[in-house]
PDB file of C-alpha atoms in Angstrom:
ATOM      1  CA  UNK A  85     163.749 119.375 -42.464  1.00 71.00           C
ATOM      2  CA  UNK A  86     164.762 119.706 -46.042  1.00 81.00           C
ATOM      3  CA  UNK A  87     168.496 119.161 -46.759  1.00 88.00           C
ATOM      4  CA  UNK A  88     170.325 122.217 -48.005  1.00 91.00           C
ATOM      5  CA  UNK A  89     171.681 121.838 -51.565  1.00 92.00           C
ATOM      6  CA  UNK A  90     172.225 125.454 -52.552  1.00 94.00           C
ATOM      7  CA  UNK A  91     172.079 128.999 -51.186  1.00 96.00           C
ATOM      8  CA  UNK A  92     171.605 132.393 -52.697  1.00 97.00           C
ATOM      9  CA  UNK A  93     173.515 135.338 -51.252  1.00 97.00           C
ATOM     10  CA  UNK A  94     172.804 139.053 -51.685  1.00 97.00           C
ATOM     11  CA  UNK A  95     174.787 142.010 -50.481  1.00 96.00           C
ATOM     12  CA  UNK A  96     173.483 145.510 -50.032  1.00 96.00           C
ATOM     13  CA  UNK A  97     175.312 148.412 -51.671  1.00 95.00           C
ATOM     14  CA  UNK A  98     178.309 149.134 -49.439  1.00 93.00           C
ATOM     15  CA  UNK A  99     181.275 151.472 -48.879  1.00 89.00           C
ATOM     16  CA  UNK A 100     183.609 148.891 -50.540  1.00 88.00           C
ATOM     17  CA  UNK A 101     181.612 148.237 -53.662  1.00 91.00           C
ATOM     18  CA  UNK A 102     181.836 144.479 -53.000  1.00 92.00           C
ATOM     19  CA  UNK A 103     179.423 141.949 -54.550  1.00 95.00           C
ATOM     20  CA  UNK A 104     179.441 138.109 -55.031  1.00 96.00           C
ATOM     21  CA  UNK A 105     180.822 137.151 -58.484  1.00 95.00           C
ATOM     22  CA  UNK A 106     178.167 134.378 -58.454  1.00 96.00           C
ATOM     23  CA  UNK A 107     175.068 134.935 -56.166  1.00 95.00           C
ATOM     24  CA  UNK A 108     174.529 131.162 -55.822  1.00 96.00           C
ATOM     25  CA  UNK A 109     176.461 128.714 -53.708  1.00 95.00           C
ATOM     26  CA  UNK A 110     175.951 125.075 -54.742  1.00 93.00           C
ATOM     27  CA  UNK A 111     177.080 122.340 -52.473  1.00 91.00           C
ATOM     28  CA  UNK A 112     178.423 119.088 -53.981  1.00 87.00           C
ATOM     29  CA  UNK A 113     176.638 117.079 -51.304  1.00 90.00           C
ATOM     30  CA  UNK A 114     173.420 118.048 -49.521  1.00 91.00           C
ATOM     31  CA  UNK A 115     173.768 119.297 -45.935  1.00 92.00           C
ATOM     32  CA  UNK A 116     171.396 117.564 -43.540  1.00 90.00           C
ATOM     33  CA  UNK A 117     169.812 119.111 -40.589  1.00 87.00           C
ATOM     34  CA  UNK A 118     172.552 119.660 -37.940  1.00 89.00           C
ATOM     35  CA  UNK A 119     175.293 119.123 -40.449  1.00 92.00           C
ATOM     36  CA  UNK A 120     177.960 121.598 -41.676  1.00 92.00           C
ATOM     37  CA  UNK A 121     180.323 122.247 -44.562  1.00 92.00           C
ATOM     38  CA  UNK A 122     182.739 124.890 -45.836  1.00 91.00           C
ATOM     39  CA  UNK A 123     182.334 127.036 -48.920  1.00 91.00           C
ATOM     40  CA  UNK A 124     184.162 129.986 -50.435  1.00 91.00           C
ATOM     41  CA  UNK A 125     182.487 133.017 -51.972  1.00 92.00           C
ATOM     42  CA  UNK A 126     184.420 135.104 -54.474  1.00 93.00           C
ATOM     43  CA  UNK A 127     183.758 138.843 -54.102  1.00 91.00           C
ATOM     44  CA  UNK A 128     184.421 141.465 -56.789  1.00 92.00           C
ATOM     45  CA  UNK A 129     184.535 145.303 -56.472  1.00 89.00           C
ATOM     46  CA  UNK A 130     181.994 146.937 -58.815  1.00 91.00           C
ATOM     47  CA  UNK A 131     181.031 150.675 -59.118  1.00 91.00           C
ATOM     48  CA  UNK A 132     177.304 149.590 -59.211  1.00 94.00           C
ATOM     49  CA  UNK A 133     177.566 148.301 -55.613  1.00 94.00           C
ATOM     50  CA  UNK A 134     179.439 151.269 -54.224  1.00 92.00           C
ATOM     51  CA  UNK A 135     177.586 153.430 -51.731  1.00 93.00           C
ATOM     52  CA  UNK A 136     179.655 156.518 -50.734  1.00 89.00           C
ATOM     53  CA  UNK A 137     177.347 157.269 -47.767  1.00 91.00           C
ATOM     54  CA  UNK A 138     178.021 153.888 -46.096  1.00 89.00           C
ATOM     55  CA  UNK A 139     180.693 154.524 -43.492  1.00 84.00           C
ATOM     56  CA  UNK A 140     179.669 151.533 -41.346  1.00 87.00           C
ATOM     57  CA  UNK A 141     182.704 149.427 -42.101  1.00 84.00           C
ATOM     58  CA  UNK A 142     180.474 146.402 -42.740  1.00 90.00           C
ATOM     59  CA  UNK A 143     178.263 144.910 -45.315  1.00 94.00           C
ATOM     60  CA  UNK A 144     174.657 143.919 -44.878  1.00 95.00           C
ATOM     61  CA  UNK A 145     173.893 140.544 -46.321  1.00 97.00           C
ATOM     62  CA  UNK A 146     171.100 137.991 -46.826  1.00 98.00           C
ATOM     63  CA  UNK A 147     171.386 134.291 -47.426  1.00 96.00           C
ATOM     64  CA  UNK A 148     168.415 132.374 -48.833  1.00 96.00           C
ATOM     65  CA  UNK A 149     167.962 128.633 -48.552  1.00 93.00           C
ATOM     66  CA  UNK A 150     166.730 127.751 -52.040  1.00 92.00           C
ATOM     67  CA  UNK A 151     165.068 124.568 -50.805  1.00 88.00           C
ATOM     68  CA  UNK A 152     162.913 126.115 -48.047  1.00 89.00           C
ATOM     69  CA  UNK A 153     162.962 129.841 -49.061  1.00 92.00           C
ATOM     70  CA  UNK A 154     164.063 130.819 -45.539  1.00 92.00           C
ATOM     71  CA  UNK A 155     166.097 133.962 -45.525  1.00 97.00           C
ATOM     72  CA  UNK A 156     168.742 134.916 -42.925  1.00 96.00           C
ATOM     73  CA  UNK A 157     169.866 138.528 -42.631  1.00 98.00           C
ATOM     74  CA  UNK A 158     173.166 139.545 -41.008  1.00 96.00           C
ATOM     75  CA  UNK A 159     176.057 142.056 -41.061  1.00 95.00           C
ATOM     76  CA  UNK A 160     179.565 141.291 -42.063  1.00 92.00           C
ATOM     77  CA  UNK A 161     182.287 143.378 -40.345  1.00 92.00           C
ATOM     78  CA  UNK A 162     185.079 144.182 -42.768  1.00 87.00           C
ATOM     79  CA  UNK A 163     188.576 145.190 -41.633  1.00 83.00           C
ATOM     80  CA  UNK A 164     189.897 147.972 -43.808  1.00 78.00           C
ATOM     81  CA  UNK A 165     193.215 146.336 -44.412  1.00 79.00           C
ATOM     82  CA  UNK A 166     191.632 143.470 -46.395  1.00 75.00           C
ATOM     83  CA  UNK A 167     190.882 145.796 -49.278  1.00 72.00           C
ATOM     84  CA  UNK A 168     194.487 146.903 -49.678  1.00 77.00           C
ATOM     85  CA  UNK A 169     197.057 145.172 -51.952  1.00 75.00           C
ATOM     86  CA  UNK A 170     200.516 144.657 -50.584  1.00 78.00           C
ATOM     87  CA  UNK A 171     203.165 146.190 -52.744  1.00 77.00           C
ATOM     88  CA  UNK A 172     200.743 148.119 -54.939  1.00 77.00           C
ATOM     89  CA  UNK A 173     202.238 150.934 -56.965  1.00 82.00           C
ATOM     90  CA  UNK A 174     200.416 154.063 -58.091  1.00 82.00           C
ATOM     91  CA  UNK A 175     201.672 156.757 -60.435  1.00 88.00           C
ATOM     92  CA  UNK A 176     201.974 160.165 -58.750  1.00 90.00           C
ATOM     93  CA  UNK A 177     199.585 161.913 -61.264  1.00 91.00           C
ATOM     94  CA  UNK A 178     197.012 159.216 -60.693  1.00 89.00           C
ATOM     95  CA  UNK A 179     197.252 159.685 -56.880  1.00 87.00           C
ATOM     96  CA  UNK A 180     196.943 163.439 -57.184  1.00 90.00           C
ATOM     97  CA  UNK A 181     193.894 163.052 -59.453  1.00 89.00           C
ATOM     98  CA  UNK A 182     192.287 160.507 -57.102  1.00 85.00           C
ATOM     99  CA  UNK A 183     192.908 162.723 -54.147  1.00 86.00           C
ATOM    100  CA  UNK A 184     191.411 165.794 -55.799  1.00 86.00           C
ATOM    101  CA  UNK A 185     188.382 163.708 -56.781  1.00 83.00           C
ATOM    102  CA  UNK A 186     187.495 162.996 -53.129  1.00 80.00           C
ATOM    103  CA  UNK A 187     184.453 165.083 -52.220  1.00 64.00           C
TER     104      UNK A 187
END
């Protein structure tokens, strides 16, 4: 088996508009067969990835091993509270405009 040195990740359009800030995850040290490591993936909210019809509460994702070209597809459940900011303040007019803009 080929050691894993880097992975590519892709998310489908989703109800949160989340996408990876960098679609490639590089490991400092190759991961051998049966090994493990930890990595972080920074997500950003972008209008291009927003899908208003997606009410699943999850994100469909794919990870590709760039050494072997094997692809693994999976679903990531997202708790709604992770997209809220504690202590966030919103002007009343902005809230009213946003509320009226909901279809």
